[in-house]
Amino acid sequence: MLLMFELPTAAAEPVRTQPGILTRRLARHERLFAVGEPCQSLYSIRSGFFKTRMADAAGREQVLSFFMQADLLGLDGLASELHTVDAIALEDSEVAVMPVAGRLAQANLAAELAKEVARQYDVIMVLGSLNAPERLVSFLIDLSQRLSRLGYSSTEFHLRMTRADIASYLGLKLETVSRMFSELQRGSLIAVEGKHVRITDRGALEAVLRAGY
Amino acid sequence: MLLMFELPTAAAEPVRTQPGILTRRLARHERLFAVGEPCQSLYSIRSGFFKTRMADAAGREQVLSFFMQADLLGLDGLASELHTVDAIALEDSEVAVMPVAGRLAQANLAAELAKEVARQYDVIMVLGSLNAPERLVSFLIDLSQRLSRLGYSSTEFHLRMTRADIASYLGLKLETVSRMFSELQRGSLIAVEGKHVRITDRGALEAVLRAGY
DNA sequence: CGTTATATTGATAGATATCAATACGGGTGG
DNA sequence: CCACCCGTATTGATATCTATCAATATAACG
């Protein structure tokens, strides 16, 4: 099992399902690309769910983003031509492989990068100025909005990532995340059962971000 | 004095110092652009020092970056065509004004955005996984390296920003930043006197990031 | 030179991390 | 297909870190 993580990420050869479009399938826990690998392609997520993570000089790991359907993965590698993060499938997934120099025009690339910059500013705001419950609320609202945009329920969903993933993403510890879930449930803002979340009071959730907690 | 902050940011008309190149001068505390303004130009810093900041729904302010000579300001506005941050001069400064659609080729734009994405990942790592002294160390090393690249001393420099600015940038409170400065000084890693900083033991500073503090 | 912003330091409170024990659940092998 | 087992999650008790409150001290600015 541990071996799975050691396989070179190119082990699964992309397959040509439609003329001119490469598709790659990944099993849960498989790595789409790893730190240090050359960045030759971007990946548009067809289905599934990913996280990206990075480690610092002391080996501390940080989850940087979560990616779902229609999201574009791989922008991290454009500055240096090498990937600076690992991308890991959190469930069986399928991505469209797009050569960096290919169909994605230069202008679109800039637009995607600009969006990524904007998203990251939001993450920095969260990490820099929100306390633990606020961070979790912000995370849930963001998830809810993204799912909604994809046509899924905005009030009820399954978390694809572990508490540890959420904690790392939010700059907290997993126990704290767990406590905050329970806390929000006690306050009747949400209903949680493991990875299943239902937003029961969206107004109150949004109020948390406006007025603090 | 307070009025200064209320002046529209376009008050100071850019002047044409060289044929084809617009330059704009700003006094300390003056705003180069503000949240919500259309993003028509990027700014290359000729001299001086800037911070960018953002406020969330609850009005909490977050300093996002510091900019110095040769840095490119304004990338924040490219996603939505409106600026999402305020840019404020921390000392008398001069910037070259570059129309977004102008001389900066599309490819260069993408490259700059990619670099910005990479820089922000580092900020997220800092906020997400370092404790207070480590954050300050990371900040000082980054500053030192950037100044060095510009030909200034990497071991001795003047901070252009206040403790509150540093604190916001690092997701801390200003008192904590002040304590961490004193702490690093007690450990003989640096010598501080107000805004003047001297790095006395760079090896030890770097060790903090490798081994924790 | 006075006034105000900025910085330092101390005492204390509050939030989150850490340590630990238990419960839960999903994947795997029998 | 079921039972087992290990990864995951919850919860409690306590420790640690950072924020807050407060009092000076210092420096920058008009």
mmCIF file of C-alpha atoms in Angstrom, chain A residues 16-140:
data_model
loop_
_atom_site.group_PDB
_atom_site.id
_atom_site.type_symbol
_atom_site.label_atom_id
_atom_site.label_comp_id
_atom_site.label_asym_id
_atom_site.label_seq_id
_atom_site.Cartn_x
_atom_site.Cartn_y
_atom_site.Cartn_z
ATOM 1 C CA ARG A 16 -6.535 9.401 -25.786
ATOM 2 C CA THR A 17 -10.263 9.095 -25.264
ATOM 3 C CA GLN A 18 -11.208 11.732 -27.806
ATOM 4 C CA PRO A 19 -9.196 12.880 -30.782
ATOM 5 C CA GLY A 20 -6.688 15.485 -29.683
ATOM 6 C CA ILE A 21 -7.588 15.411 -26.007
ATOM 7 C CA LEU A 22 -5.528 13.513 -23.522
ATOM 8 C CA THR A 23 -7.224 12.202 -20.445
ATOM 9 C CA ARG A 24 -5.643 10.803 -17.354
ATOM 10 C CA ARG A 25 -7.340 8.746 -14.686
ATOM 11 C CA LEU A 26 -6.102 8.646 -11.124
ATOM 12 C CA ALA A 27 -7.061 6.448 -8.241
ATOM 13 C CA ARG A 28 -7.651 7.892 -4.781
ATOM 14 C CA HIS A 29 -4.339 8.863 -3.151
ATOM 15 C CA GLU A 30 -2.488 8.866 -6.461
ATOM 16 C CA ARG A 31 -0.265 11.809 -7.292
ATOM 17 C CA LEU A 32 -0.935 13.796 -10.449
ATOM 18 C CA PHE A 33 2.429 15.529 -10.186
ATOM 19 C CA ALA A 34 5.071 16.117 -7.556
ATOM 20 C CA VAL A 35 7.378 18.886 -6.383
ATOM 21 C CA GLY A 36 10.362 19.226 -8.665
ATOM 22 C CA GLU A 37 8.861 17.578 -11.704
ATOM 23 C CA PRO A 38 8.930 19.609 -14.908
ATOM 24 C CA CYS A 39 5.673 21.408 -15.544
ATOM 25 C CA GLN A 40 4.717 20.567 -19.094
ATOM 26 C CA SER A 41 0.975 20.366 -18.764
ATOM 27 C CA LEU A 42 -1.956 21.909 -17.020
ATOM 28 C CA TYR A 43 -4.849 19.772 -15.921
ATOM 29 C CA SER A 44 -8.517 20.549 -16.145
ATOM 30 C CA ILE A 45 -10.454 18.423 -13.698
ATOM 31 C CA ARG A 46 -13.196 16.391 -15.364
ATOM 32 C CA SER A 47 -14.301 14.628 -12.233
ATOM 33 C CA GLY A 48 -12.952 13.948 -8.796
ATOM 34 C CA PHE A 49 -11.193 15.982 -6.170
ATOM 35 C CA PHE A 50 -7.587 17.018 -5.481
ATOM 36 C CA LYS A 51 -5.468 18.754 -2.923
ATOM 37 C CA THR A 52 -2.135 20.489 -3.455
ATOM 38 C CA ARG A 53 0.461 20.595 -0.730
ATOM 39 C CA MET A 54 3.931 21.883 -0.112
ATOM 40 C CA ALA A 55 6.612 21.272 2.513
ATOM 41 C CA ASP A 56 8.990 23.841 3.972
ATOM 42 C CA ALA A 57 12.652 23.586 4.976
ATOM 43 C CA ALA A 58 11.721 21.945 8.266
ATOM 44 C CA GLY A 59 9.505 19.384 6.541
ATOM 45 C CA ARG A 60 6.280 20.919 7.759
ATOM 46 C CA GLU A 61 3.475 20.250 5.350
ATOM 47 C CA GLN A 62 0.925 22.769 4.221
ATOM 48 C CA VAL A 63 -2.176 22.072 2.167
ATOM 49 C CA LEU A 64 -2.478 24.954 -0.290
ATOM 50 C CA SER A 65 -5.700 24.356 -2.179
ATOM 51 C CA PHE A 66 -8.458 21.974 -2.993
ATOM 52 C CA PHE A 67 -9.502 21.450 -6.596
ATOM 53 C CA MET A 68 -12.765 20.158 -7.986
ATOM 54 C CA GLN A 69 -14.522 19.759 -11.301
ATOM 55 C CA ALA A 70 -13.664 22.478 -13.856
ATOM 56 C CA ASP A 71 -10.746 23.749 -11.787
ATOM 57 C CA LEU A 72 -7.375 24.171 -13.439
ATOM 58 C CA LEU A 73 -4.453 22.416 -11.801
ATOM 59 C CA GLY A 74 -0.755 23.006 -12.365
ATOM 60 C CA LEU A 75 -0.442 26.786 -12.402
ATOM 61 C CA ASP A 76 2.047 26.476 -9.552
ATOM 62 C CA GLY A 77 4.724 25.278 -11.944
ATOM 63 C CA LEU A 78 4.647 28.103 -14.442
ATOM 64 C CA ALA A 79 7.063 30.443 -12.697
ATOM 65 C CA SER A 80 9.989 28.050 -12.574
ATOM 66 C CA GLU A 81 8.980 25.403 -15.117
ATOM 67 C CA LEU A 82 9.061 22.961 -12.215
ATOM 68 C CA HIS A 83 6.171 22.049 -10.010
ATOM 69 C CA THR A 84 6.408 23.598 -6.568
ATOM 70 C CA VAL A 85 3.613 21.535 -5.035
ATOM 71 C CA ASP A 86 2.342 17.973 -4.979
ATOM 72 C CA ALA A 87 -1.114 17.341 -6.398
ATOM 73 C CA ILE A 88 -2.916 14.391 -4.864
ATOM 74 C CA ALA A 89 -6.251 12.863 -5.797
ATOM 75 C CA LEU A 90 -8.596 12.633 -2.805
ATOM 76 C CA GLU A 91 -10.913 10.323 -4.729
ATOM 77 C CA ASP A 92 -10.837 8.506 -8.051
ATOM 78 C CA SER A 93 -10.497 11.288 -10.560
ATOM 79 C CA GLU A 94 -10.170 12.134 -14.201
ATOM 80 C CA VAL A 95 -8.337 15.095 -15.686
ATOM 81 C CA ALA A 96 -7.892 16.524 -19.166
ATOM 82 C CA VAL A 97 -4.214 17.031 -19.944
ATOM 83 C CA MET A 98 -3.410 20.326 -21.643
ATOM 84 C CA PRO A 99 0.096 21.056 -22.884
ATOM 85 C CA VAL A 100 1.259 24.371 -21.439
ATOM 86 C CA ALA A 101 2.326 25.631 -24.842
ATOM 87 C CA GLY A 102 -0.764 24.271 -26.507
ATOM 88 C CA ARG A 103 -4.415 25.110 -26.854
ATOM 89 C CA LEU A 104 -4.539 27.290 -23.772
ATOM 90 C CA ALA A 105 -3.781 30.634 -25.340
ATOM 91 C CA GLN A 106 -1.371 33.012 -23.678
ATOM 92 C CA ALA A 107 -4.179 35.391 -22.792
ATOM 93 C CA ASN A 108 -6.248 32.678 -21.147
ATOM 94 C CA LEU A 109 -3.222 31.628 -19.219
ATOM 95 C CA ALA A 110 -2.769 35.125 -17.869
ATOM 96 C CA ALA A 111 -6.446 35.247 -16.967
ATOM 97 C CA GLU A 112 -6.239 31.957 -15.093
ATOM 98 C CA LEU A 113 -3.135 33.089 -13.265
ATOM 99 C CA ALA A 114 -4.827 36.346 -12.334
ATOM 100 C CA LYS A 115 -7.750 34.425 -10.874
ATOM 101 C CA GLU A 116 -5.352 32.243 -8.934
ATOM 102 C CA VAL A 117 -3.691 35.345 -7.504
ATOM 103 C CA ALA A 118 -7.071 36.669 -6.398
ATOM 104 C CA ARG A 119 -7.986 33.354 -4.770
ATOM 105 C CA GLN A 120 -4.724 33.300 -2.891
ATOM 106 C CA TYR A 121 -5.272 36.779 -1.522
ATOM 107 C CA ASP A 122 -8.440 35.433 0.030
ATOM 108 C CA VAL A 123 -6.565 32.537 1.593
ATOM 109 C CA ILE A 124 -4.015 34.951 3.025
ATOM 110 C CA MET A 125 -6.826 37.051 4.505
ATOM 111 C CA VAL A 126 -8.248 33.949 6.158
ATOM 112 C CA LEU A 127 -4.927 32.823 7.592
ATOM 113 C CA GLY A 128 -3.854 36.290 8.591
ATOM 114 C CA SER A 129 -6.915 37.676 10.265
ATOM 115 C CA LEU A 130 -9.543 35.076 11.174
ATOM 116 C CA ASN A 131 -9.769 32.956 14.312
ATOM 117 C CA ALA A 132 -10.445 29.221 14.272
ATOM 118 C CA PRO A 133 -14.250 29.153 14.000
ATOM 119 C CA GLU A 134 -14.194 31.924 11.417
ATOM 120 C CA ARG A 135 -11.674 30.026 9.341
ATOM 121 C CA LEU A 136 -13.835 26.946 9.272
ATOM 122 C CA VAL A 137 -16.908 28.985 8.386
ATOM 123 C CA SER A 138 -15.044 30.672 5.574
ATOM 124 C CA PHE A 139 -13.942 27.259 4.328
ATOM 125 C CA LEU A 140 -17.476 25.874 4.373
#
